[in-house]
Coordinates of N, CA and C in Angstrom, one line a residue:
X21 N 0.8 -1.2 0.0 CA 0.0 0.0 0.0 C 0.9 1.3 0.0
X22 N 0.3 2.3 -0.6 CA 1.0 3.6 -0.6 C 0.2 4.6 0.1
X23 N 0.8 5.6 0.6 CA 0.1 6.7 1.3 C -0.1 7.9 0.3
X24 N -1.3 8.2 0.1 CA -1.7 9.3 -0.8 C -2.1 10.5 0.1
X25 N -1.4 11.6 -0.1 CA -1.7 12.9 0.6 C -2.8 13.6 -0.2
X26 N -4.0 13.5 0.4 CA -5.2 14.1 -0.3 C -5.4 15.6 -0.1
X27 N -5.3 16.0 1.1 CA -5.5 17.4 1.4 C -4.8 17.9 2.6
X28 N -4.7 19.3 2.7 CA -4.0 20.0 3.8 C -4.8 21.2 4.1
X29 N -5.0 21.5 5.4 CA -5.6 22.8 5.8 C -4.8 23.4 6.8
X30 N -4.5 24.7 6.6 CA -3.8 25.5 7.6 C -4.7 26.7 8.0
X31 N -4.7 26.9 9.3 CA -5.5 28.1 9.9 C -4.5 28.8 10.8
X32 N -4.4 30.1 10.7 CA -3.6 30.9 11.6 C -4.4 31.9 12.3
X33 N -4.3 31.9 13.6 CA -5.1 32.9 14.4 C -4.2 34.1 14.7
X34 N -2.9 33.9 15.0 CA -2.0 35.0 15.2 C -0.6 34.5 15.0
X35 N 0.3 35.5 15.0 CA 1.7 35.1 14.7 C 2.4 34.5 15.9
X36 N 3.4 33.7 15.6 CA 4.3 33.1 16.7 C 5.1 34.2 17.3
X37 N 5.4 34.0 18.6 CA 6.4 34.8 19.3 C 7.5 33.8 19.7
X38 N 8.7 33.9 19.1 CA 9.7 32.9 19.3 C 10.1 32.6 20.7
X39 N 10.0 33.6 21.6 CA 10.5 33.4 23.0 C 9.5 32.7 23.9
X40 N 8.3 32.5 23.4 CA 7.2 31.8 24.2 C 7.2 30.3 24.0
X41 N 7.0 29.6 25.1 CA 6.9 28.1 24.9 C 5.6 27.8 24.2
X42 N 5.7 26.7 23.3 CA 4.6 26.3 22.5 C 4.2 24.9 22.9
X43 N 2.9 24.7 22.7 CA 2.3 23.3 22.9 C 1.7 22.9 21.6
X44 N 1.9 21.7 21.2 CA 1.3 21.1 20.1 C 0.4 19.9 20.5
X45 N -0.8 20.0 20.1 CA -1.8 18.9 20.4 C -2.2 18.3 19.1
X46 N -2.4 16.9 19.2 CA -2.8 16.3 17.9 C -3.8 15.2 18.2
X47 N -4.6 15.0 17.2 CA -5.6 13.9 17.2 C -5.5 13.1 15.8
X48 N -5.9 11.9 15.9 CA -6.0 11.1 14.6 C -7.4 10.5 14.5
X49 N -7.9 10.5 13.3 CA -9.2 9.8 13.1 C -9.0 8.9 11.9
X50 N -9.5 7.7 12.1 CA -9.5 6.6 11.1 C -10.8 6.4 10.5
X51 N -10.9 6.4 9.1 CA -12.1 6.2 8.4 C -11.8 5.2 7.2
X52 N -11.9 3.9 7.5 CA -11.6 3.0 6.4 C -10.1 3.1 6.1
X53 N -9.8 3.3 4.8 CA -8.5 3.4 4.3 C -7.9 4.8 4.5
X54 N -8.6 5.7 5.1 CA -8.2 7.1 5.3 C -7.8 7.4 6.7
X55 N -6.9 8.3 6.9 CA -6.5 8.8 8.2 C -6.5 10.3 8.1
X56 N -7.1 11.0 9.1 CA -7.1 12.4 9.3 C -6.3 12.8 10.5
X57 N -5.5 13.7 10.4 CA -4.7 14.2 11.6 C -5.0 15.7 11.8
X58 N -5.2 16.1 13.0 CA -5.5 17.5 13.3 C -4.5 17.9 14.4
X59 N -3.9 19.0 14.2 CA -2.9 19.6 15.2 C -3.3 21.0 15.5
X60 N -3.1 21.3 16.8 CA -3.3 22.7 17.2 C -2.0 23.2 17.8
X61 N -1.7 24.4 17.6 CA -0.5 25.1 18.1 C -0.9 26.2 19.1
X62 N -0.4 26.1 20.3 CA -0.9 27.0 21.4 C 0.3 27.6 22.1
X63 N 0.1 28.8 22.7 CA 1.0 29.3 23.7 C 0.2 29.6 25.0
X64 N 0.8 30.3 25.9 CA 0.1 30.6 27.2 C -1.1 31.5 27.0
X65 N -1.2 32.2 25.8 CA -2.3 33.1 25.5 C -3.4 32.4 24.7
X66 N -3.2 31.2 24.4 CA -4.3 30.4 23.6 C -3.8 30.0 22.3
X67 N -4.8 29.7 21.4 CA -4.5 29.1 20.1 C -3.8 30.0 19.1
X68 N -2.8 29.5 18.4 CA -2.0 30.2 17.4 C -2.5 29.7 16.0
X69 N -2.8 28.5 15.9 CA -3.2 28.0 14.6 C -3.6 26.5 14.6
X70 N -4.0 26.0 13.5 CA -4.4 24.6 13.3 C -3.8 24.1 12.0
X71 N -3.6 22.8 11.9 CA -3.3 22.1 10.7 C -4.0 20.8 10.6
X72 N -4.6 20.5 9.5 CA -5.3 19.2 9.3 C -4.7 18.6 8.0
X73 N -4.5 17.3 8.1 CA -3.9 16.6 7.0 C -4.8 15.3 6.8
X74 N -5.1 15.0 5.5 CA -5.9 13.8 5.2 C -5.0 13.0 4.3
X75 N -4.9 11.7 4.7 CA -4.1 10.7 4.0 C -5.0 9.5 3.7
X76 N -4.7 8.8 2.6 CA -5.5 7.6 2.2 C -4.5 6.6 1.8
X77 N -4.7 5.3 2.2 CA -3.9 4.2 1.8 C -4.4 3.6 0.5
X78 N -3.6 3.6 -0.5 CA -4.0 3.1 -1.8 C -3.1 2.1 -2.4
X79 N -3.5 1.3 -3.3 CA -2.6 0.3 -4.0 C -1.7 1.1 -5.0
X80 N -0.6 0.5 -5.4 CA 0.2 1.1 -6.4 C -0.5 1.4 -7.7
X81 N -1.5 0.5 -8.1 CA -2.3 0.8 -9.3 C -3.1 2.1 -9.2
X82 N -3.7 2.3 -8.0 CA -4.4 3.6 -7.8 C -3.5 4.7 -7.9
X83 N -2.3 4.6 -7.2 CA -1.3 5.7 -7.2 C -0.9 6.0 -8.7
X84 N -0.7 5.0 -9.4 CA -0.2 5.2 -10.8 C -1.3 5.9 -11.7
X85 N -2.5 5.7 -11.3 CA -3.6 6.3 -12.1 C -3.8 7.8 -11.9
X86 N -3.2 8.4 -10.9 CA -3.4 9.8 -10.6 C -2.7 10.7 -11.6
X87 N -3.4 11.3 -12.4 CA -2.9 12.1 -13.5 C -3.2 13.6 -13.4
X88 N -4.1 13.9 -12.5 CA -4.6 15.3 -12.3 C -5.5 15.7 -13.4
X89 N -6.1 16.9 -13.3 CA -7.0 17.4 -14.3 C -6.3 18.3 -15.2
X90 N -6.7 18.4 -16.4 CA -6.1 19.4 -17.4 C -6.6 20.8 -17.0
X91 N -5.6 21.7 -17.0 CA -5.9 23.1 -16.8 C -6.4 23.7 -18.2
X92 N -7.7 24.0 -18.2 CA -8.3 24.5 -19.5 C -8.2 26.0 -19.6
X93 N -8.1 26.5 -20.8 CA -7.9 27.9 -21.1 C -9.0 28.7 -20.5
X94 N -10.2 28.2 -20.4 CA -11.4 28.9 -19.9 C -11.2 29.2 -18.4
X95 N -10.3 28.5 -17.7 CA -10.0 28.7 -16.3 C -9.1 29.9 -16.1
X96 N -8.4 30.3 -17.2 CA -7.4 31.4 -17.1 C -8.1 32.7 -17.3
X97 N -8.7 33.2 -16.2 CA -9.5 34.4 -16.2 C -8.6 35.6 -16.3
X98 N -9.2 36.7 -16.8 CA -8.4 38.0 -16.9 C -7.7 38.4 -15.7
X99 N -8.3 38.1 -14.5 CA -7.7 38.6 -13.2 C -6.6 37.6 -12.7
X100 N -6.3 36.6 -13.4 CA -5.3 35.6 -13.0 C -3.9 36.2 -13.0
X101 N -3.2 36.1 -11.9 CA -1.8 36.5 -11.8 C -0.9 35.3 -11.8
X102 N 0.1 35.2 -12.7 CA 0.9 34.0 -12.9 C 2.3 34.2 -12.3
X103 N 2.8 33.2 -11.6 CA 4.1 33.1 -11.1 C 4.7 31.8 -11.5
X104 N 6.0 31.7 -11.7 CA 6.7 30.5 -12.1 C 7.8 30.1 -11.1
X105 N 8.0 28.8 -10.9 CA 9.1 28.4 -10.1 C 10.2 27.9 -11.0
X106 N 11.4 27.8 -10.5 CA 12.5 27.1 -11.2 C 12.2 25.6 -11.1
X107 N 12.8 24.8 -11.9 CA 12.7 23.4 -11.7 C 13.0 23.0 -10.2
X108 N 12.2 22.2 -9.6 CA 12.4 21.9 -8.2 C 13.3 20.7 -8.1
X109 N 14.6 21.0 -7.8 CA 15.7 20.1 -7.9 C 15.7 19.1 -6.7
X110 N 16.5 18.0 -6.8 CA 16.7 17.1 -5.7 C 17.2 17.8 -4.5
X111 N 18.2 18.7 -4.7 CA 18.8 19.4 -3.6 C 17.8 20.3 -2.9
X112 N 16.9 21.0 -3.6 CA 15.9 21.8 -3.0 C 14.9 20.9 -2.2
X113 N 14.5 19.8 -2.7 CA 13.6 18.9 -2.0 C 14.4 18.3 -0.8
X114 N 15.6 17.9 -0.9 CA 16.4 17.4 0.2 C 16.5 18.4 1.4
X115 N 16.7 19.7 1.0 CA 16.8 20.7 2.1 C 15.4 20.9 2.8
X116 N 14.3 20.8 2.0 CA 13.0 20.9 2.6 C 12.7 19.7 3.5
X117 N 13.1 18.5 3.0 CA 12.9 17.3 3.8 C 13.7 17.3 5.1
X118 N 14.9 17.8 5.1 CA 15.7 18.0 6.3 C 15.0 18.9 7.3
X119 N 14.5 20.1 6.8 CA 13.8 21.0 7.7 C 12.5 20.5 8.3
X120 N 11.8 19.7 7.5 CA 10.5 19.2 7.9 C 10.6 17.9 8.6
X121 N 11.8 17.3 8.6 CA 12.0 15.9 9.2 C 11.1 14.9 8.6
X122 N 10.9 14.9 7.3 CA 10.1 14.0 6.5 C 11.0 12.9 6.0
X123 N 10.8 11.6 6.6 CA 11.6 10.5 6.2 C 11.1 9.7 5.0
X124 N 10.0 10.1 4.4 CA 9.3 9.3 3.3 C 10.3 9.2 2.1
X125 N 10.7 7.9 1.8 CA 11.6 7.7 0.7 C 11.1 8.0 -0.7
X126 N 9.8 8.2 -0.9 CA 9.3 8.5 -2.2 C 9.7 9.9 -2.7
X127 N 10.2 10.7 -1.7 CA 10.7 12.0 -2.1 C 12.2 12.0 -2.4
X128 N 12.9 10.9 -2.2 CA 14.3 10.9 -2.3 C 14.8 9.8 -3.3
X129 N 14.0 8.7 -3.4 CA 14.5 7.6 -4.1 C 13.5 7.1 -5.2
X130 N 14.0 7.1 -6.5 CA 13.1 6.7 -7.6 C 12.6 5.2 -7.4
X131 N 13.4 4.3 -6.9 CA 13.0 2.9 -6.7 C 11.9 2.8 -5.7
X132 N 12.0 3.6 -4.6 CA 11.0 3.6 -3.5 C 9.7 4.1 -4.1
X133 N 9.8 5.2 -4.9 CA 8.6 5.8 -5.5 C 8.0 4.8 -6.5
X134 N 8.8 4.1 -7.3 CA 8.2 3.2 -8.3 C 7.5 2.0 -7.6
X135 N 8.0 1.6 -6.4 CA 7.4 0.5 -5.7 C 6.0 0.8 -5.2
X136 N 5.6 2.1 -5.1 CA 4.2 2.5 -4.7 C 3.4 3.0 -5.9
X137 N 4.0 2.9 -7.1 CA 3.2 3.2 -8.3 C 3.5 4.5 -8.9
X138 N 4.5 5.2 -8.4 CA 4.9 6.5 -9.0 C 6.0 6.3 -10.1
X139 N 6.1 7.2 -11.0 CA 7.1 7.0 -12.1 C 8.5 7.3 -11.6
X140 N 8.6 8.2 -10.6 CA 9.9 8.6 -10.0 C 9.6 9.3 -8.7
X141 N 10.7 9.7 -8.0 CA 10.5 10.5 -6.8 C 9.8 11.8 -7.0
X142 N 9.0 12.1 -6.0 CA 8.0 13.3 -6.2 C 8.3 14.4 -5.2
X143 N 7.9 15.6 -5.5 CA 8.0 16.7 -4.6 C 6.9 16.6 -3.5
X144 N 7.3 16.8 -2.2 CA 6.3 16.7 -1.2 C 5.1 17.7 -1.3
X145 N 3.9 17.2 -1.0 CA 2.8 18.1 -1.1 C 2.9 19.3 -0.3
X146 N 3.5 19.2 0.9 CA 3.6 20.4 1.8 C 4.5 21.4 1.2
X147 N 5.5 21.0 0.4 CA 6.3 22.0 -0.3 C 5.6 22.7 -1.4
X148 N 4.7 22.0 -2.1 CA 3.8 22.6 -3.1 C 2.9 23.6 -2.5
X149 N 2.3 23.2 -1.3 CA 1.4 24.2 -0.6 C 2.2 25.4 -0.2
X150 N 3.4 25.2 0.2 CA 4.2 26.4 0.6 C 4.5 27.3 -0.6
X151 N 4.7 26.7 -1.8 CA 4.9 27.5 -3.0 C 3.7 28.3 -3.3
X152 N 2.5 27.6 -3.1 CA 1.2 28.3 -3.4 C 1.1 29.5 -2.5
X153 N 1.5 29.4 -1.2 CA 1.4 30.5 -0.3 C 2.3 31.6 -0.7
X154 N 3.5 31.3 -1.2 CA 4.5 32.3 -1.6 C 3.8 33.1 -2.8
X155 N 3.2 32.4 -3.7 CA 2.6 33.1 -4.9 C 1.4 34.0 -4.4
X156 N 0.7 33.5 -3.4 CA -0.4 34.3 -2.8 C 0.1 35.6 -2.2
X157 N 1.2 35.4 -1.4 CA 1.8 36.6 -0.8 C 2.3 37.6 -1.8
X158 N 2.8 37.1 -2.9 CA 3.3 38.0 -4.0 C 2.3 38.9 -4.6
X159 N 1.0 38.6 -4.4 CA -0.1 39.5 -4.8 C -0.7 40.3 -3.6
X160 N -0.1 40.2 -2.5 CA -0.5 41.0 -1.3 C -1.5 40.4 -0.4
X161 N -1.7 39.1 -0.5 CA -2.7 38.5 0.4 C -1.9 37.6 1.4
X162 N -2.1 37.8 2.6 CA -1.5 37.0 3.7 C -2.7 36.2 4.3
X163 N -2.8 35.0 3.9 CA -4.0 34.2 4.3 C -4.0 33.8 5.7
X164 N -5.2 33.7 6.3 CA -5.4 33.2 7.6 C -5.8 31.7 7.5
X165 N -6.3 31.3 6.4 CA -6.7 29.9 6.1 C -6.3 29.5 4.7
X166 N -5.7 28.4 4.5 CA -5.4 27.9 3.2 C -5.8 26.4 3.2
X167 N -6.6 26.0 2.2 CA -7.0 24.6 2.0 C -6.4 24.1 0.7
X168 N -5.7 23.1 0.7 CA -5.0 22.5 -0.5 C -5.5 21.1 -0.8
X169 N -5.9 20.9 -2.0 CA -6.3 19.5 -2.5 C -5.2 19.1 -3.5
X170 N -4.7 17.9 -3.3 CA -3.7 17.4 -4.3 C -4.3 16.5 -5.3
X171 N -4.0 16.8 -6.6 CA -4.7 16.0 -7.7 C -3.7 15.1 -8.4
X172 N -2.4 15.4 -8.4 CA -1.4 14.6 -9.1 C -0.1 14.8 -8.5
X173 N 0.8 13.8 -8.7 CA 2.2 13.9 -8.2 C 3.0 14.9 -9.1
X174 N 3.9 15.5 -8.5 CA 4.9 16.4 -9.3 C 6.3 15.8 -9.2
X175 N 6.8 15.3 -10.3 CA 8.1 14.7 -10.3 C 9.2 15.7 -9.9
X176 N 10.2 15.2 -9.1 CA 11.3 16.1 -8.8 C 12.0 16.5 -10.1
X177 N 12.4 17.7 -10.2 CA 13.0 18.2 -11.5 C 12.0 19.0 -12.3
X178 N 10.7 18.9 -12.0 CA 9.7 19.7 -12.8 C 9.6 21.1 -12.2
X179 N 9.1 22.0 -13.0 CA 8.8 23.3 -12.5 C 7.3 23.5 -12.4
X180 N 6.8 24.5 -11.7 CA 5.4 24.8 -11.6 C 5.1 26.2 -12.1
X181 N 3.9 26.3 -12.6 CA 3.2 27.6 -12.9 C 2.2 27.7 -11.8
X182 N 2.1 28.9 -11.2 CA 1.2 29.1 -10.1 C 0.3 30.3 -10.5
X183 N -1.0 29.9 -10.7 CA -2.0 30.9 -11.1 C -2.8 31.4 -9.9
X184 N -2.7 32.6 -9.6 CA -3.5 33.2 -8.4 C -4.7 33.9 -9.0
X185 N -5.8 33.5 -8.6 CA -7.1 34.1 -9.0 C -7.7 34.7 -7.8
X186 N -7.7 36.1 -7.8 CA -8.2 36.8 -6.7 C -9.7 36.9 -6.8
X187 N -10.4 36.3 -5.8 CA -11.9 36.3 -5.8 C -12.5 37.5 -5.1
X188 N -11.8 38.0 -4.1 CA -12.3 39.2 -3.3 C -11.1 39.8 -2.7
X189 N -11.0 41.2 -2.7 CA -10.0 41.9 -2.1 C -10.4 42.5 -0.7
X190 N -9.5 43.1 0.0 CA -9.8 43.8 1.2 C -9.6 42.9 2.4
X191 N -10.3 43.3 3.6 CA -10.1 42.6 4.8 C -10.6 41.1 4.8
X192 N -11.5 40.8 3.9 CA -12.0 39.4 3.8 C -11.6 38.8 2.4
X193 N -10.3 39.0 2.1 CA -9.8 38.6 0.8 C -9.9 37.1 0.6
X194 N -10.2 36.7 -0.6 CA -10.3 35.3 -1.0 C -9.6 35.1 -2.3
X195 N -8.9 33.9 -2.4 CA -8.2 33.7 -3.7 C -8.1 32.2 -3.9
X196 N -7.9 31.8 -5.1 CA -7.6 30.4 -5.5 C -6.3 30.3 -6.2
X197 N -5.5 29.3 -5.9 CA -4.2 29.2 -6.5 C -4.2 27.8 -7.2
X198 N -3.8 27.8 -8.5 CA -3.7 26.6 -9.3 C -2.2 26.3 -9.4
X199 N -1.8 25.1 -9.0 CA -0.4 24.7 -9.2 C -0.4 23.8 -10.4
X200 N 0.3 24.2 -11.5 CA 0.2 23.5 -12.8 C 1.5 23.1 -13.2
X201 N 1.7 21.8 -13.7 CA 3.0 21.3 -14.2 C 3.2 21.8 -15.6
X202 N 4.3 21.4 -16.2 CA 4.7 21.8 -17.5 C 3.9 21.1 -18.6
X203 N 3.1 20.1 -18.3 CA 2.2 19.5 -19.2 C 0.7 20.0 -19.1
X204 N 0.6 21.2 -18.4 CA -0.8 21.8 -18.1 C -1.7 20.9 -17.3
X205 N -1.2 20.1 -16.4 CA -2.0 19.3 -15.5 C -2.0 20.1 -14.2
X206 N -3.2 20.0 -13.6 CA -3.4 20.7 -12.2 C -2.8 19.7 -11.2
X207 N -1.8 20.1 -10.5 CA -1.1 19.2 -9.5 C -1.9 19.5 -8.2
X208 N -2.2 20.7 -7.9 CA -2.9 21.0 -6.6 C -3.7 22.3 -6.8
X209 N -4.8 22.4 -6.0 CA -5.6 23.7 -6.0 C -5.6 24.1 -4.5
X210 N -5.3 25.4 -4.3 CA -5.4 25.9 -2.9 C -6.4 27.0 -2.9
X211 N -7.3 27.0 -1.9 CA -8.2 28.1 -1.6 C -7.8 28.8 -0.4
X212 N -7.7 30.1 -0.5 CA -7.2 30.9 0.7 C -8.1 32.0 1.0
X213 N -8.2 32.3 2.3 CA -9.0 33.4 2.8 C -8.3 34.1 3.9
X214 N -8.5 35.4 3.9 CA -7.8 36.2 5.0 C -8.7 36.2 6.3
X215 N -10.0 36.1 6.2 CA -10.8 36.1 7.4 C -11.4 34.7 7.5
X216 N -10.7 33.9 8.3 CA -11.1 32.5 8.4 C -12.1 32.2 9.4
X217 N -12.3 33.2 10.4 CA -13.2 32.9 11.5 C -12.6 32.0 12.5
X218 N -11.3 31.7 12.5 CA -10.7 30.8 13.5 C -10.6 31.6 14.8

């Protein structure tokens, strides 16, 4: 079985203060072949933020079938702002994995990735979500909540085009970010809001 990263949600209530002690609380929920993990980050003044991750256990055949949806020209609205990444190299992924303490071999080793149905080692979903957030900040939106759905794996060495579609400006800003590979497949979609209500 392989682990498929289906979605990620981040909610921020307020910024971290590095000098304050932090508490992390986590829960796990099992639903058939899926696992959901929820984490809260707190200091002595209360909640700082939340993170939710949904994983699903799948066979290598299911993993190999994940191709993502095509990004259609009709989705490229006039208000779309585009950003590009450089090719995401093995070295860049390795630095990210070291910082995040992610031991999953499918991000480092082509043989391990092929054993679970992938063509080669892939970029971590959390790194893709981080790049979506950078694209969002480049248009002046600092999200309080970001929900990311993963649609297809991104091979190491590929570049991304990030299309930021601003839905609403101002104090309750909303935007959608499309992460698209060089073959015009949607790898991930992030929906971000400034006023999350957290």
